[in-house]
């Protein structure tokens, strides 16, 4: 038996099949929620226990019920009086009350028996039968003998008989746990807990087992499933006991690990309502608040919760709170909210008051009367003795300035700097001197305060002093193995160097910030500002690239308005206060998002060395491409994969070379926006960035008369790159595009062809033609008619306007296995019509003598072009307009079989339209042209077998189109006769072998149509004969 199915049977047991007291039904009582997933504790305590007030309809139903009860009581009393039954009926008897002295039970059928009240909620599990008890004992014996598989089989049979056997589920859970299958063990334990829903201990144990090992799991479905089970278990506990703080915080911790911070905050807040002095809950609330999207909104609640605990502990004269002790780390977390809310004066006041309390001087509350200075925390008593209440010998010196942690003194400095109290700030800064001999030892436990001091100094335009603190931070990070110099520190260092005029050092810092954080916008903006002022165009180009990349990053971050919630590793159990989050160092093996590297990242010598390394890598990849090409074409999948990888590296290397592409194409390849001339492609959230990009673009854009100079660059280019000739590079590009389209990546293949076309290297007519032919082949292979039509325009407009180009256009659209939507689309139709109008204008403007009689050879019209446009109109059912263009084509080439066939079909289809006024005339005209086509095909002695079959078949189809099946049948028979004649001439060889190459064998199609006509006419034997002779596959 499937244990999961049995568990589902138990879990879905619903009390709805129990008879409910009508009084409770009328009263509108709500059944409790036993699904375990929904937060039943979300309701208010009072509202959850009260029954909703009845409305007028409910009162009427109750009145009817009471009236019915009285009538039933009167009837019962009358019957008992007649039968002499002892006892009286008590007035106002309700359902389920037995009559005194009646001796009847609720289930008895004797007169006067009253039905028992059925309580809402799940039923009690039935007592185990002797058979179940016997099977359980056997299963336990097998378990004790460690015969686990036998025990599991026995327990599964017990569950099949009665899935509500609690002991069977618990024993099964124990067996699975010993077998190491914790998932099944958890499911069995949760199923067993469903049988005792009010037993809190069982649910709590199930939750703890569900969370076993979750801290070591990676984020994924397995971890989500474990957390969801724990949440279900905690929810069941809260259904029974809303004030269970352990279940409440456990559920909140699991929600936090799932990244559902908002729901976790709600649970922590409810837990705080029951135990407002639980410091672990307050720490969790502070942790969630500091990591929230908008800490200002949630920070006020966390601040108040901390203040409540502080007031209570100060009143009781102790530091011990519930589940923890108030420590210096709690004060640091508490002060974070004052910084977030920018409450500098209040933060300074709270810092001094709580520090005084933690140092054992709470009685000296008179210091609160000196809010504008911090003389209380001086190292000496020089200023303190000026306060009348101060008693120098009352407390030790280490409870004043010497006892204040250095990071809190740094916070006092920041607060005073923010408030404009420069003298007090300077007094603190003297004690935070980074040049002291013991500065490293002093700050090594609190290095983050160095960043705070440095930022405050930068705001005060004291870059030289700020640089000392940032350098000390870098020094401590170098000595400590668990610290990193993140992008923010590099950015601050760069600003300091910029303020001091050291642009070289500033550049290195900004580049380091980009390397550490690839999404850092500010570092790119600072670098762009540096490069913009350079005289060389290369510097301005790099400034533009940096600005565009910053705008792309800004747009991407703006689109991620609802980012994926951050998951926690496991905050259940007593935790340490929240530590300052450090950025993890970037994985050096991870691929970079940006393709751009600032030009000054390396000096000239290193740049030359890098170019040599890249050349060697390109040569190596080229050798791989040459060696594996034949094996890849032969079908070797491993060779094809290695070939594509090497070819991709070569293509990317070529595309990243700026000299080979125009400026706009180059930055488009780098991915800095689709519209270079304007900013419409990227929402300009930062107007300064947009203005800077526009300014740089105008400076970099070539003037109107410089296009020729740009085109001349291609002539001066070398004949090779990385030691590989340019014609071989083109082969690599096109072969790589073919491989991509065969792998189903036709969009990527188009990009490669587009890159080859945009290059300034392959601008000759031969290379451009070759690129477009390859591009068209990719589109045909992918069945992309839109791209086929777009590329065909190049051949018709730019390469070689003429008959061959027009035929190529129709051939490409024909081989695409898609509907003719793009062949008949508006753009394609307008393009062909413009070509026709251009030819007409040339003819009309030509200077001819009126007496001259121009023949067809003198007229500059293209029959193929007119026929194409006629077919486009024909496909859109515009038969009248199509006939006019077919007629123009026929006037130029009256003996063309295709034109006659097209005109005939156009007339016939036009006759079948509802708007046709003279169908007989149209049909006559149509068949006249059809038979002209037919006679030209059949009468010529050099006509092949396939062409004769085609003529017979097309006439037959035309007759079938207008409903003349008898005439169509005759021409279908001629197709079969041609096949029989060919078979006899070839002594029984198949017709397909005897037909000429390039001609279609229509025997099967004709036989199929004859069979269909015979069925419709009722000739079943004829249809059967045709099928057996021509349609049986041998």
mmCIF file of N, CA and C in Angstrom, residues 71 130 197 200 240 285 287 295 301 407 431 511 558 632 724 734 750 782 799 877 889-890 907 931 951 991:
data_model
loop_
_atom_site.group_PDB
_atom_site.id
_atom_site.type_symbol
_atom_site.label_atom_id
_atom_site.label_comp_id
_atom_site.label_asym_id
_atom_site.label_seq_id
_atom_site.Cartn_x
_atom_site.Cartn_y
_atom_site.Cartn_z
ATOM 1 N N UNK A 71 -44.322 20.679 19.649
ATOM 2 C CA UNK A 71 -45.290 19.735 19.093
ATOM 3 C C UNK A 71 -44.842 18.300 19.318
ATOM 4 N N UNK A 130 -9.245 -6.467 17.830
ATOM 5 C CA UNK A 130 -8.255 -7.497 18.205
ATOM 6 C C UNK A 130 -7.336 -7.880 17.048
ATOM 7 N N UNK A 197 -5.095 15.866 16.766
ATOM 8 C CA UNK A 197 -4.831 17.260 16.381
ATOM 9 C C UNK A 197 -4.632 18.212 17.542
ATOM 10 N N UNK A 200 -0.241 19.022 21.303
ATOM 11 C CA UNK A 200 0.747 19.990 20.871
ATOM 12 C C UNK A 200 2.128 19.378 20.773
ATOM 13 N N UNK A 240 -4.395 25.284 18.147
ATOM 14 C CA UNK A 240 -4.785 24.824 19.482
ATOM 15 C C UNK A 240 -4.402 25.822 20.560
ATOM 16 N N UNK A 285 12.886 40.654 15.182
ATOM 17 C CA UNK A 285 12.144 41.754 14.555
ATOM 18 C C UNK A 285 13.113 42.797 14.023
ATOM 19 N N UNK A 287 16.179 42.289 13.141
ATOM 20 C CA UNK A 287 16.891 41.700 12.016
ATOM 21 C C UNK A 287 16.075 41.826 10.737
ATOM 22 N N UNK A 295 13.503 50.094 5.340
ATOM 23 C CA UNK A 295 13.672 49.951 6.795
ATOM 24 C C UNK A 295 12.988 51.050 7.598
ATOM 25 N N UNK A 301 8.702 50.264 14.674
ATOM 26 C CA UNK A 301 8.168 49.225 15.560
ATOM 27 C C UNK A 301 9.294 48.531 16.315
ATOM 28 N N UNK A 407 33.484 51.830 19.031
ATOM 29 C CA UNK A 407 32.532 52.011 17.934
ATOM 30 C C UNK A 407 31.387 52.926 18.341
ATOM 31 N N UNK A 431 40.201 61.202 20.002
ATOM 32 C CA UNK A 431 40.338 59.894 20.649
ATOM 33 C C UNK A 431 40.235 58.743 19.662
ATOM 34 N N UNK A 511 38.051 51.386 -10.600
ATOM 35 C CA UNK A 511 38.115 50.126 -11.342
ATOM 36 C C UNK A 511 37.999 48.941 -10.393
ATOM 37 N N UNK A 558 15.757 49.232 -11.863
ATOM 38 C CA UNK A 558 14.420 49.808 -11.722
ATOM 39 C C UNK A 558 13.340 48.841 -12.114
ATOM 40 N N UNK A 632 32.935 17.302 -37.525
ATOM 41 C CA UNK A 632 31.669 17.923 -37.146
ATOM 42 C C UNK A 632 30.647 17.803 -38.264
ATOM 43 N N UNK A 724 45.207 35.431 -38.929
ATOM 44 C CA UNK A 724 44.235 34.695 -39.740
ATOM 45 C C UNK A 724 43.698 35.650 -40.794
ATOM 46 N N UNK A 734 30.289 32.360 -41.150
ATOM 47 C CA UNK A 734 29.157 31.736 -41.843
ATOM 48 C C UNK A 734 28.979 30.279 -41.429
ATOM 49 N N UNK A 750 21.178 34.514 -36.894
ATOM 50 C CA UNK A 750 20.936 35.809 -37.532
ATOM 51 C C UNK A 750 21.878 36.876 -36.985
ATOM 52 N N UNK A 782 15.272 27.525 -41.016
ATOM 53 C CA UNK A 782 14.443 27.754 -39.829
ATOM 54 C C UNK A 782 12.971 27.929 -40.164
ATOM 55 N N UNK A 799 21.359 44.246 -54.740
ATOM 56 C CA UNK A 799 22.390 43.419 -55.385
ATOM 57 C C UNK A 799 22.223 43.392 -56.904
ATOM 58 N N UNK A 877 -7.209 36.934 -52.599
ATOM 59 C CA UNK A 877 -8.561 36.844 -53.206
ATOM 60 C C UNK A 877 -8.960 38.123 -53.938
ATOM 61 N N UNK A 889 1.212 40.611 -68.089
ATOM 62 C CA UNK A 889 2.264 39.620 -68.304
ATOM 63 C C UNK A 889 2.000 38.808 -69.564
ATOM 64 N N UNK A 890 0.710 38.474 -69.821
ATOM 65 C CA UNK A 890 0.379 37.692 -71.020
ATOM 66 C C UNK A 890 0.631 38.484 -72.290
ATOM 67 N N UNK A 907 -9.945 33.464 -63.185
ATOM 68 C CA UNK A 907 -11.324 33.589 -63.663
ATOM 69 C C UNK A 907 -12.255 32.623 -62.931
ATOM 70 N N UNK A 931 -7.507 25.570 -71.070
ATOM 71 C CA UNK A 931 -7.266 24.637 -72.169
ATOM 72 C C UNK A 931 -6.160 25.142 -73.096
ATOM 73 N N UNK A 951 -0.746 18.544 -66.553
ATOM 74 C CA UNK A 951 -1.825 19.166 -67.327
ATOM 75 C C UNK A 951 -3.146 18.445 -67.103
ATOM 76 N N UNK A 991 6.597 3.772 -61.859
ATOM 77 C CA UNK A 991 6.473 5.036 -62.568
ATOM 78 C C UNK A 991 7.476 6.056 -62.040
#
